[in-house]
mmCIF file of C-alpha atoms in Angstrom:
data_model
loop_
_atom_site.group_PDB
_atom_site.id
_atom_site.type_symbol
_atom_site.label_atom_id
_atom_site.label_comp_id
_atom_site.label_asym_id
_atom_site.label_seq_id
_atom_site.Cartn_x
_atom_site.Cartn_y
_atom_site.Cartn_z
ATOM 1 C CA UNK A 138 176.487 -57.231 71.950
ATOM 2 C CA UNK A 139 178.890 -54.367 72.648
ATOM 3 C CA UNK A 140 176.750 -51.230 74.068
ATOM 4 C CA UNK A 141 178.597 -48.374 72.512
ATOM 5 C CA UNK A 142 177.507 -44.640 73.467
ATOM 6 C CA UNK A 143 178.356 -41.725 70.558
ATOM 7 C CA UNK A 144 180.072 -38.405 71.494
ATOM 8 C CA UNK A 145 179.962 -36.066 67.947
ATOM 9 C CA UNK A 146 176.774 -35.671 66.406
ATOM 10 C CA UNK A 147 177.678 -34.355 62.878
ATOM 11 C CA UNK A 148 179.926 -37.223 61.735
ATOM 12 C CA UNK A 149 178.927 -39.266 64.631
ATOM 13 C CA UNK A 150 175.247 -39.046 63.672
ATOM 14 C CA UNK A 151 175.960 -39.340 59.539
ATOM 15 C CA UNK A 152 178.372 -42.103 59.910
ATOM 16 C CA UNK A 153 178.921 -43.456 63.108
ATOM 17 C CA UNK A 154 175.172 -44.111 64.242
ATOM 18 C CA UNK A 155 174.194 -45.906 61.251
ATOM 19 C CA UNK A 156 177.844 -47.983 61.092
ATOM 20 C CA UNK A 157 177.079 -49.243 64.434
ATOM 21 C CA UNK A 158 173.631 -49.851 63.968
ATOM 22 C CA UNK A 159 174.628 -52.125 60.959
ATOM 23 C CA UNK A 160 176.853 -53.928 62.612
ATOM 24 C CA UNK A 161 175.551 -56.962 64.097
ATOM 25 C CA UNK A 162 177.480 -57.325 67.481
ATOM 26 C CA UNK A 163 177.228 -53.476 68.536
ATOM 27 C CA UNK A 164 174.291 -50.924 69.729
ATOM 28 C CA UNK A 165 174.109 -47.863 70.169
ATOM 29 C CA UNK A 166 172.656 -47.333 73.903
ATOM 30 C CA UNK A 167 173.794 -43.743 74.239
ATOM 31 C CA UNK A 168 174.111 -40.559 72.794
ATOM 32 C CA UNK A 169 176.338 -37.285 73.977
ATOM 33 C CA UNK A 170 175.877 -33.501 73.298
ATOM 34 C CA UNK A 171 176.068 -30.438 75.359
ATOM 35 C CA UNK A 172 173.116 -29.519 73.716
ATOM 36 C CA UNK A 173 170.551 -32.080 75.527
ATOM 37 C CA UNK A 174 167.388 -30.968 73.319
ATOM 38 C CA UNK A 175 169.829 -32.290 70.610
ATOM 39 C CA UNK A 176 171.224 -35.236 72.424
ATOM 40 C CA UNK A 177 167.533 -36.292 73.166
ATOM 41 C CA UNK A 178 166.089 -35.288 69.395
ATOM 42 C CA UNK A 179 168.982 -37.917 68.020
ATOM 43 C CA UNK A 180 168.361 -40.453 70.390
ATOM 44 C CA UNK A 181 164.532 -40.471 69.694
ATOM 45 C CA UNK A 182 165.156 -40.502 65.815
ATOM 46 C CA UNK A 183 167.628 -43.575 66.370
ATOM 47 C CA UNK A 184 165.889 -45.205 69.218
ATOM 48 C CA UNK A 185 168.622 -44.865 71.122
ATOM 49 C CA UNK A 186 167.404 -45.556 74.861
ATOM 50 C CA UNK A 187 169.888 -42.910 77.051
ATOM 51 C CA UNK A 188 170.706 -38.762 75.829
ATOM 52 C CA UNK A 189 172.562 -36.514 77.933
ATOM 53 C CA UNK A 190 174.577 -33.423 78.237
ATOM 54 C CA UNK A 191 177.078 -35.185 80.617
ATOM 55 C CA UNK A 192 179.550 -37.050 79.042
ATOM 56 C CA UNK A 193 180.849 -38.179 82.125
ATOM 57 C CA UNK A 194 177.545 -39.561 83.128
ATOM 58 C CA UNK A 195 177.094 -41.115 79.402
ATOM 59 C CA UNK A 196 180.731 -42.954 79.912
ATOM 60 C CA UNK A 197 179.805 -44.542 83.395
ATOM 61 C CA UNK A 198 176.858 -46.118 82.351
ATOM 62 C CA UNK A 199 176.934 -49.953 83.251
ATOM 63 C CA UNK A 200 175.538 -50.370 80.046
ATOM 64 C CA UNK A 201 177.987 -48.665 77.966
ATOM 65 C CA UNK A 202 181.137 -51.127 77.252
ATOM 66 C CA UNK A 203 182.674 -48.590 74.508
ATOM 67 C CA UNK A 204 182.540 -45.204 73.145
ATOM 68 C CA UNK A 205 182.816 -43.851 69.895
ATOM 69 C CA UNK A 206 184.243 -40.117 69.614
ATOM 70 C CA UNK A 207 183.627 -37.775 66.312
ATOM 71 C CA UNK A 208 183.816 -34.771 68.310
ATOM 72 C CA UNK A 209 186.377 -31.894 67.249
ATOM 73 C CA UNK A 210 190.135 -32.808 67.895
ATOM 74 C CA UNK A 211 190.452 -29.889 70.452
ATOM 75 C CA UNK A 212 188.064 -32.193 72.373
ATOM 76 C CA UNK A 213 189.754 -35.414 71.584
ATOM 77 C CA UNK A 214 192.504 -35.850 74.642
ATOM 78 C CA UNK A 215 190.539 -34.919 77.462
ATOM 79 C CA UNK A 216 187.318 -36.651 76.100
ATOM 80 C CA UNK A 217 189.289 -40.208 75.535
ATOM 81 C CA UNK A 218 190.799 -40.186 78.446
ATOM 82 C CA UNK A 219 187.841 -40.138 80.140
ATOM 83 C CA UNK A 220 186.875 -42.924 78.645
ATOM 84 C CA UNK A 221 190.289 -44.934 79.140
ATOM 85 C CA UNK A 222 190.501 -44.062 82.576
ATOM 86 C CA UNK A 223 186.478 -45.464 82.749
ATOM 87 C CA UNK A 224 188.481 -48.838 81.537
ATOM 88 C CA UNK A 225 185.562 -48.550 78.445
ATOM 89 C CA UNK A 226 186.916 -49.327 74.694
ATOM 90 C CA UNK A 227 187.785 -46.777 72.703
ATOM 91 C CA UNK A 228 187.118 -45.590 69.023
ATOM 92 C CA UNK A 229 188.711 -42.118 67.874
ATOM 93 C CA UNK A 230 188.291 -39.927 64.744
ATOM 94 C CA UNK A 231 191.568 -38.431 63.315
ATOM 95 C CA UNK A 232 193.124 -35.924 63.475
ATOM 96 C CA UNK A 233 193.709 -38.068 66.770
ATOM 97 C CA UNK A 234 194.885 -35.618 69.247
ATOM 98 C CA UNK A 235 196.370 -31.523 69.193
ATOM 99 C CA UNK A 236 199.697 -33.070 69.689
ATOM 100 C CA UNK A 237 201.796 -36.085 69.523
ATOM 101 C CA UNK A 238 202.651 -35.786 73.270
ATOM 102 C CA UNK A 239 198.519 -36.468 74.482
ATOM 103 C CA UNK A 240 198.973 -38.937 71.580
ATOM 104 C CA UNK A 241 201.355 -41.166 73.685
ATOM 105 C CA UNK A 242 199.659 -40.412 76.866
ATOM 106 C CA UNK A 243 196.395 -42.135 75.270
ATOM 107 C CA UNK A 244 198.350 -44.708 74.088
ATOM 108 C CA UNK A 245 200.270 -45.867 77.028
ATOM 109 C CA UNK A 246 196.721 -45.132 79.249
ATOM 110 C CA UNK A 247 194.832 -47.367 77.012
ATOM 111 C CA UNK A 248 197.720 -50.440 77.289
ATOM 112 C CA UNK A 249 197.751 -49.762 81.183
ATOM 113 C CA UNK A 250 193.662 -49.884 81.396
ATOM 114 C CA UNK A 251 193.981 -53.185 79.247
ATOM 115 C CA UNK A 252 191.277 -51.661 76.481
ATOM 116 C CA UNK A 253 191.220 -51.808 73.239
ATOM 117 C CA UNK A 254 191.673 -48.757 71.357
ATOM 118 C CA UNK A 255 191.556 -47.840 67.459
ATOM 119 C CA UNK A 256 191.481 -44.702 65.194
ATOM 120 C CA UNK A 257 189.066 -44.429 62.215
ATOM 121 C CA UNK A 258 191.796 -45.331 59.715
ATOM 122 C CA UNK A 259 189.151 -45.881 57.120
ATOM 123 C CA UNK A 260 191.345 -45.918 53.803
ATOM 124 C CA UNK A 261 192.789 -49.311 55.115
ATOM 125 C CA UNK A 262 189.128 -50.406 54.302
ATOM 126 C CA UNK A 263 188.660 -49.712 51.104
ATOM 127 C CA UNK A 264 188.681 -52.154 48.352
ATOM 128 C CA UNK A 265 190.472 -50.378 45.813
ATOM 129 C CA UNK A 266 193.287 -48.911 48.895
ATOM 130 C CA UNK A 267 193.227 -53.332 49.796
ATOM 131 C CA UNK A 268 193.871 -53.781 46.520
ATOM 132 C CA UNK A 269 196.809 -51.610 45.745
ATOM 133 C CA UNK A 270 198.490 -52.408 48.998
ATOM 134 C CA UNK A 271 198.191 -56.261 47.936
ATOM 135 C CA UNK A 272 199.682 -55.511 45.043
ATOM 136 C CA UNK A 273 202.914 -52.918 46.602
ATOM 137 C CA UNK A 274 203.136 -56.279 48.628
ATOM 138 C CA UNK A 275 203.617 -58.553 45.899
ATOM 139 C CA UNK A 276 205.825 -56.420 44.214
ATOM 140 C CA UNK A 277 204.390 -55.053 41.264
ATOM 141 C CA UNK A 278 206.451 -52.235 40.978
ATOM 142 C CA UNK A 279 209.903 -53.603 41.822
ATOM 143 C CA UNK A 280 211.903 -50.866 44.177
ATOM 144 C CA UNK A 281 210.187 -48.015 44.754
ATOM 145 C CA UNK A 282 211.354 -44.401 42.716
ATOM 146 C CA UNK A 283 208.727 -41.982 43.000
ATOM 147 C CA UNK A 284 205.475 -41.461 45.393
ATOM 148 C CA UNK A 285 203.157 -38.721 44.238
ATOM 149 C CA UNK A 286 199.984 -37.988 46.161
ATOM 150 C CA UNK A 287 197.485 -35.693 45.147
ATOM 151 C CA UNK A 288 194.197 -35.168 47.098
ATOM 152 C CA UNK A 289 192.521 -31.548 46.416
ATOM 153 C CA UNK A 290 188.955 -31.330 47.301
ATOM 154 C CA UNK A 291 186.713 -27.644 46.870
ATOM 155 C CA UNK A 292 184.707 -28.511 51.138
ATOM 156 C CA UNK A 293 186.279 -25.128 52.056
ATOM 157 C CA UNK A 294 186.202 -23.447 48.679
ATOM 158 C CA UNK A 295 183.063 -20.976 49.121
ATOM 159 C CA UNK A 296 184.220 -18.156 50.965
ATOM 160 C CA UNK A 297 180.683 -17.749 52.598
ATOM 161 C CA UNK A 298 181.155 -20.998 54.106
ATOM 162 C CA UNK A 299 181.128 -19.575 57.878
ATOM 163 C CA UNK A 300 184.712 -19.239 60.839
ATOM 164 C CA UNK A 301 184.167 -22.257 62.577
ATOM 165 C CA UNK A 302 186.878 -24.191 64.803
ATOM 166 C CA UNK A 303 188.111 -25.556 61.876
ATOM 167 C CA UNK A 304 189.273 -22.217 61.113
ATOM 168 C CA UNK A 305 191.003 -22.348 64.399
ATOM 169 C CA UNK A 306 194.746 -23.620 64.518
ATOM 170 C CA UNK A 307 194.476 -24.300 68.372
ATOM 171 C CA UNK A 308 191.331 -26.250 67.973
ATOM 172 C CA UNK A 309 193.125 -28.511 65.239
ATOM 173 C CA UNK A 310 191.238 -27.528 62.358
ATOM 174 C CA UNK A 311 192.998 -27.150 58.699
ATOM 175 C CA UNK A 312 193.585 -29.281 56.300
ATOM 176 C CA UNK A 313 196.652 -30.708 57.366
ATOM 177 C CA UNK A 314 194.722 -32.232 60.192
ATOM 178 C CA UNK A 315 191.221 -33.522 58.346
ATOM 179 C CA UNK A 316 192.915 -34.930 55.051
ATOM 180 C CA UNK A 317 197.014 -35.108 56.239
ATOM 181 C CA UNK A 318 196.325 -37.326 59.352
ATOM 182 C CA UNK A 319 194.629 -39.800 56.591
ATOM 183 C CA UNK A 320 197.759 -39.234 54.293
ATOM 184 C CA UNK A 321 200.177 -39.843 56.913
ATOM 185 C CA UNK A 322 198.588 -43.093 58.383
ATOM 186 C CA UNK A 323 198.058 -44.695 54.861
ATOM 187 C CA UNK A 324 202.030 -43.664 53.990
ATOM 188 C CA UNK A 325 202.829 -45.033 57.007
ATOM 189 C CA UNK A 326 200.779 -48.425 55.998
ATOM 190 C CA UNK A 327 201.631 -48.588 52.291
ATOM 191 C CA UNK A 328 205.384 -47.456 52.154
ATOM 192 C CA UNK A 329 206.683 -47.648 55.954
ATOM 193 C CA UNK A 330 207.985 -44.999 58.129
ATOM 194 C CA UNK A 331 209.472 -41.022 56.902
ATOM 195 C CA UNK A 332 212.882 -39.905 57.215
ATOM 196 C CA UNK A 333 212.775 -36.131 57.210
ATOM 197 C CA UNK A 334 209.668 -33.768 55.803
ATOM 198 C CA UNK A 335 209.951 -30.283 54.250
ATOM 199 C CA UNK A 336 206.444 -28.881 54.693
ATOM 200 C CA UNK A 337 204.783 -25.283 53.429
ATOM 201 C CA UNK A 338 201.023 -24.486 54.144
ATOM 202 C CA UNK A 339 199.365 -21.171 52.711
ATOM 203 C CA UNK A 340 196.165 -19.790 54.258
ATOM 204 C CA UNK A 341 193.800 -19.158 50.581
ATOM 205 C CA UNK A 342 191.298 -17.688 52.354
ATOM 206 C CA UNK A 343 192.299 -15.121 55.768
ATOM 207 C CA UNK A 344 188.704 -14.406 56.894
ATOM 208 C CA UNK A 345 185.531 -15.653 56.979
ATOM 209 C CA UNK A 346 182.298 -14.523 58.930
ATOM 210 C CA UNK A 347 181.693 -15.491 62.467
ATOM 211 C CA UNK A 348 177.730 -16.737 62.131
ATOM 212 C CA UNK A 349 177.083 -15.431 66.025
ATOM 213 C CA UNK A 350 178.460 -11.921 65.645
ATOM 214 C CA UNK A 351 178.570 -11.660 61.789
ATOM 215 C CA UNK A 352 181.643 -9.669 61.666
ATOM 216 C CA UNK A 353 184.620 -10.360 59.395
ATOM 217 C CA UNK A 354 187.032 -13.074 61.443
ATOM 218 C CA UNK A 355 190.607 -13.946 61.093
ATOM 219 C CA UNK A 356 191.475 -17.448 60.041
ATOM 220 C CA UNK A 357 194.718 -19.019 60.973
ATOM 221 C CA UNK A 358 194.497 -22.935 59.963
ATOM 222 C CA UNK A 359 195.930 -24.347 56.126
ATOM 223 C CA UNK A 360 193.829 -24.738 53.357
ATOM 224 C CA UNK A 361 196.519 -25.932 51.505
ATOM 225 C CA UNK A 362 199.456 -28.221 52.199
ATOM 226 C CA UNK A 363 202.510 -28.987 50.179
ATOM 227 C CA UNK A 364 204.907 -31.689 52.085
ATOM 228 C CA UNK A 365 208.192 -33.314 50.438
ATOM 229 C CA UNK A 366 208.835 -36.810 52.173
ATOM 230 C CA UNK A 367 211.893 -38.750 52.336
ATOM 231 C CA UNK A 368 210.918 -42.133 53.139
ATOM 232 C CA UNK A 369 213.287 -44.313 55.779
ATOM 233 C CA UNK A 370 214.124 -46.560 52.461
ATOM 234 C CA UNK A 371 215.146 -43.064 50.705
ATOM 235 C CA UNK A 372 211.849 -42.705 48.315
ATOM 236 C CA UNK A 373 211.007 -39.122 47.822
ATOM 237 C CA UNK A 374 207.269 -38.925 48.260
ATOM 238 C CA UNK A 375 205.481 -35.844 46.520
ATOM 239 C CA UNK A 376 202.104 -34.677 49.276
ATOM 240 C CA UNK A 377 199.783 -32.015 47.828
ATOM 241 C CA UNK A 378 196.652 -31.055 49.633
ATOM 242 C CA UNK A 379 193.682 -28.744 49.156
ATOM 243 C CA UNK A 380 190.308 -27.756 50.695
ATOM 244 C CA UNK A 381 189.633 -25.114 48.410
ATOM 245 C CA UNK A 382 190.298 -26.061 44.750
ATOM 246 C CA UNK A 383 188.275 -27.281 42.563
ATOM 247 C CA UNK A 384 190.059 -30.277 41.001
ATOM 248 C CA UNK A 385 188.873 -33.263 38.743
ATOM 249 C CA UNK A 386 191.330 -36.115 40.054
ATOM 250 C CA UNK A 387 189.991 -35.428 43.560
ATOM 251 C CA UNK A 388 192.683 -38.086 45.353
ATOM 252 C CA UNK A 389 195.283 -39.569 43.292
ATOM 253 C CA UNK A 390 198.034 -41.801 44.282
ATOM 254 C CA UNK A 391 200.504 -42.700 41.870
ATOM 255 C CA UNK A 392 203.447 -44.878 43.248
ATOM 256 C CA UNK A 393 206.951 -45.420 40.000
ATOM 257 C CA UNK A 394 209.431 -48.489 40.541
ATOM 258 C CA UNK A 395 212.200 -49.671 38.226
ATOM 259 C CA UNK A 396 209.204 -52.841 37.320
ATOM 260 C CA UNK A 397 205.760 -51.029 37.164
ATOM 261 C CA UNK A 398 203.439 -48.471 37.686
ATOM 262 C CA UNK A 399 200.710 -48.295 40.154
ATOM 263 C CA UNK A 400 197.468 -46.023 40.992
ATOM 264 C CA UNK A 401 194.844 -45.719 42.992
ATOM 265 C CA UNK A 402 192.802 -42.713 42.547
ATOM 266 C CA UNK A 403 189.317 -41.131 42.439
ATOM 267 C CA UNK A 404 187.605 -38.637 40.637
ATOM 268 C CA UNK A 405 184.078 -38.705 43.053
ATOM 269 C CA UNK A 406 184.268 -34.912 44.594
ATOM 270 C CA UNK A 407 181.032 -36.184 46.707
ATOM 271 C CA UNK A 408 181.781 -38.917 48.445
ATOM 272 C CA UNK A 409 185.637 -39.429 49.133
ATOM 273 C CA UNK A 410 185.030 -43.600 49.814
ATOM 274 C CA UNK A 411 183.583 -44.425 46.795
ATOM 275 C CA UNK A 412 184.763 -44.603 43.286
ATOM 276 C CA UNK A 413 188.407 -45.288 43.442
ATOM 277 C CA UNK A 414 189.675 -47.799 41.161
ATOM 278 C CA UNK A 415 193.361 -48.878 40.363
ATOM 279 C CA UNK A 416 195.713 -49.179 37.157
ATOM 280 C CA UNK A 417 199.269 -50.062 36.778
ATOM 281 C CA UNK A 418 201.463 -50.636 34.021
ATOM 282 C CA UNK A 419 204.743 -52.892 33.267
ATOM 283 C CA UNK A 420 207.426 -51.133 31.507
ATOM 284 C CA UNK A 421 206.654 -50.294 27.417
ATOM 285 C CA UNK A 422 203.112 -51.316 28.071
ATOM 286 C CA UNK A 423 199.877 -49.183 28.932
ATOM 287 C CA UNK A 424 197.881 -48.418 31.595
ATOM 288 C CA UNK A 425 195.476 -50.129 32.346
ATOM 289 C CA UNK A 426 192.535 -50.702 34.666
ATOM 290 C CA UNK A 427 192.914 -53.413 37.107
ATOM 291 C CA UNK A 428 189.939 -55.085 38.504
ATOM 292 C CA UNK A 429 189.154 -55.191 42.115
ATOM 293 C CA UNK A 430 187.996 -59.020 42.842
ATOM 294 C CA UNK A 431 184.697 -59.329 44.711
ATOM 295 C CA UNK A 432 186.213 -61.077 48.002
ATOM 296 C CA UNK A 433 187.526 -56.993 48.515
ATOM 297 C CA UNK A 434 184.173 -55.236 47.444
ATOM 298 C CA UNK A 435 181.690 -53.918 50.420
ATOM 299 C CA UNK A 436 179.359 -56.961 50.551
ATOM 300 C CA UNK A 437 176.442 -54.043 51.829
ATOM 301 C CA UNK A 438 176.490 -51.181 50.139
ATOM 302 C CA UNK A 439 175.567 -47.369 51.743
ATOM 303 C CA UNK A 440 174.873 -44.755 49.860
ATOM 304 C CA UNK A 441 177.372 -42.505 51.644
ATOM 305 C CA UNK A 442 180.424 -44.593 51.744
ATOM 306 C CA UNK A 443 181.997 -43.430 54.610
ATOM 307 C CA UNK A 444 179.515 -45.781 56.168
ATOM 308 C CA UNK A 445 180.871 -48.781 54.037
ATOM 309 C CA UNK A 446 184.032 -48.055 55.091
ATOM 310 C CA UNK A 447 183.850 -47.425 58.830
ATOM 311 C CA UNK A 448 181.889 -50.466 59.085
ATOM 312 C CA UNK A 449 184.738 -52.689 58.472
ATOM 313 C CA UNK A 450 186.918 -50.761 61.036
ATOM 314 C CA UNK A 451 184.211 -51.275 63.814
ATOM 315 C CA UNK A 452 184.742 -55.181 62.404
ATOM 316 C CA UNK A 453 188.619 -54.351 63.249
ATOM 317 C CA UNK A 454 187.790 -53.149 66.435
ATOM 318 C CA UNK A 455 185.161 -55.739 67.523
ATOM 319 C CA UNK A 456 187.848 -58.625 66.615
ATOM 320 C CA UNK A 457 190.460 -56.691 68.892
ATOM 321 C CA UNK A 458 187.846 -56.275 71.734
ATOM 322 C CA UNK A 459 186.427 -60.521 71.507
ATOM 323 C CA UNK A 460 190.185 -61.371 71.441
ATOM 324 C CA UNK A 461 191.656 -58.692 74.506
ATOM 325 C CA UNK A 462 194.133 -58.015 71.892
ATOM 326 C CA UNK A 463 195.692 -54.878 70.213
ATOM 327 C CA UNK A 464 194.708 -54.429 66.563
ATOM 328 C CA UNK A 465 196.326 -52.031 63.730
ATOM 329 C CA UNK A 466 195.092 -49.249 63.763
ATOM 330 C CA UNK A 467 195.494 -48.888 67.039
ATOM 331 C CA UNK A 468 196.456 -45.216 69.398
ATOM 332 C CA UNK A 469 200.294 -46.107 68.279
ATOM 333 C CA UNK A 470 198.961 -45.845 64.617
ATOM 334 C CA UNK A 471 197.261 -42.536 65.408
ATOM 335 C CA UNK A 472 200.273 -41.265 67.545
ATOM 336 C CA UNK A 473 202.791 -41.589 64.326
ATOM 337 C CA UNK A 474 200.243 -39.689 62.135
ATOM 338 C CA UNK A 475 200.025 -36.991 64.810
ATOM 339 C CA UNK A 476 203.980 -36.920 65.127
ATOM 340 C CA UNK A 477 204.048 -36.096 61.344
ATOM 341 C CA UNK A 478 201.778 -32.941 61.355
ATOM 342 C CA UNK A 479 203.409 -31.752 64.494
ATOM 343 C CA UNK A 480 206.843 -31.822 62.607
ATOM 344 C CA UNK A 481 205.062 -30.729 59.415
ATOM 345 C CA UNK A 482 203.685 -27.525 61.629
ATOM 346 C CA UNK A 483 207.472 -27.118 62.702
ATOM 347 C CA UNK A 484 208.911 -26.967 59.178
ATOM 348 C CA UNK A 485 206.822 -24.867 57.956
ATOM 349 C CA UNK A 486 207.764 -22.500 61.049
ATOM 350 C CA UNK A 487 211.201 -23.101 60.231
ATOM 351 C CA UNK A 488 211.355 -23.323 56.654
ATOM 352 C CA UNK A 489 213.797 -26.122 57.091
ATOM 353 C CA UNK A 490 213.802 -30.194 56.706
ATOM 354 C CA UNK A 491 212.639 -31.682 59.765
ATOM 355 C CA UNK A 492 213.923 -35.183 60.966
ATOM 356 C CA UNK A 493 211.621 -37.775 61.421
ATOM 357 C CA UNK A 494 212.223 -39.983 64.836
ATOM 358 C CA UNK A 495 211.315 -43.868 64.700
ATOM 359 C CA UNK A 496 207.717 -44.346 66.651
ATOM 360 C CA UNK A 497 209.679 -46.778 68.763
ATOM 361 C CA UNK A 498 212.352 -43.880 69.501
ATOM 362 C CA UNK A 499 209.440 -41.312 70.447
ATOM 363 C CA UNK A 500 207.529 -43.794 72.544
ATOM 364 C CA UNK A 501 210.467 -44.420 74.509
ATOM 365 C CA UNK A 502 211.136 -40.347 75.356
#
């Protein structure tokens, strides 16, 4: 058994607690927040045996071999590399760090500390995202023409919904970061690596109300994010993203060769892991749904799929962590995600095309 201690306890205590707890070769042995009322409240509810308000203290524990960290991505760099430097395993949530820079610095840490480090990746996992990248691989749609991505959700649509640090550009929130670190990484995965990006991200709603003072706050994050790609292989690849619209094809991937048509998409606003199933098409023929076998299919089902999904990348990670050996998605996965929404910030500060280094060239800077 891995003894894993949890730092984030709004997606760490939704999804992370319970993924752990169903997996059979990991418990949960600690919990983390600066709130120790909380940190104790969660532990008691989970029977989790340790709760503290150090995370320091929470990472040395003998009994703690990895930790798992959900907290906010201004948190992220100095948080993991507490843990790296501990020489415990490491799982991250995306967006994985502010910048690509304390990206690499993770990365390179982690290789020197011989741990095993991964990023919750969790489209990678999904049966209907398995399936369509088995089929890209056996070439259902001949050479690749046209990449449109659509995912628009309505999470920051109500303009109640209170400033938080997700309003907060220096704290990493915006949609760019929750939904466009996902986008990148599974571009990355299905299609290969980006050439140059055009990028332009609008602000929908300026202010919202601070819940401690109740005054009228400025917001300065995206809520919506239009990217042009050029893929290294010369694909244009169409990105649209939204927190705030309220949208029937809630994430929609449509991928045009010169031999077929493929999608994978998903109309369920309410849980953004289940529900997606996949067509594609020949040439003069229609669309149609294709079937996703069982061996690809959760074999336990959760009624919030996140769960479902961040079960099998735990799997991932224990695999890596039995073997001593670097798995995909690793810290290098998360670093080339992280390079594209630093150079996504920059065009849009620019209004120009940005280039797109190779991961190898940035590692080696």
């Amino acid at each position: 058994m891995i003894g894993i201690a949890i730092a984030g306890t709004g997606f760490g205590q939704k999804v992370h607690i319970p993924g752990f707890q169903a997996h059979p070769q990991t418990e949960v042995v600690a919990v983390y927040d600066r709130d120790i009322n909380k940190a104790k409240a969660i532990a008691e509810s989970h029977n989790i045996p340790h709760a503290s308000d150090s995370f320091t203290d929470i990472v040395a524990l003998p009994e703690v071999q990895a930790v798992s960290i959900s907290t906010p991505p201004f948190l992220h760099y100095e948080m993991a590399k507490t843990v790296l430097q501990a020489g415990k395993h490491l799982l991250l949530e995306k967006p994985t760090t502010l910048n690509a820079i304390e990206a690499k610095e993770l990365y390179q840490l982690a290789k020197a500390k011989g741990v095993i480090a991964t990023v919750d990746f969790e489209f990678r996992f999904v049966p209907g995202w398995q399936l369509f990248a088995e089929l890209l691989s056996e070439d259902y749609v001949g050479e690749l023409r046209l990449i449109k991505i659509d995912w628009l959700g309505s999470s920051r649509a109500d303009t109640s919904r209170p400033w938080n640090w997700y309003s907060d550009k220096e704290k990493g929130g915006g949609a760019l970061g929750s939904l466009g670190s996902h986008a990148f990484d599974y571009i990355h995965w299905l299609f290969g690596p980006v050439r140059r990006l055009n990028a332009y991200l609008t602000t929908a709603i300026p202010t919202r109300v601070d819940p401690v003072s109740g005054e009228s706050k400025p917001v300065d994050t995206d809520d919506n994010c239009i990217l042009t790609l050029e893929l290294a292989n010369g694909t244009p690849c169409q990105l649209s993203i939204s927190a705030v619209v309220h949208a029937a094809r809630t994430h929609w991937v449509e991928v045009y060769g010169d031999r077929g048509t493929l999608i994978v998409g998903s109309e369920n606003q309410k849980d953004y892991i289940h529900g997606f199933r996949v067509w594609g098409s020949q040439p003069g023929k229609p669309l149609t749904e294709i079937e996703i076998p069982n061996r690809l299919i959760f074999p336990k089902n959760h009624a919030d799929g996140r769960i479902c999904a961040f079960i099998r990348v735990v799997d991932q990670w224990v695999q890596g962590i039995d073997r001593n050996q670097e798995i995909i998605p690793s810290l290098r996965e998360g670093i080339y995600s992280q390079l594209l929404m630093d150079l996504s910030h920059e065009s849009h500060q620019k209004a120009s095309w940005i280039d797109v280094p190779s991961l190898e060239e940035f590692l080696s800077n």
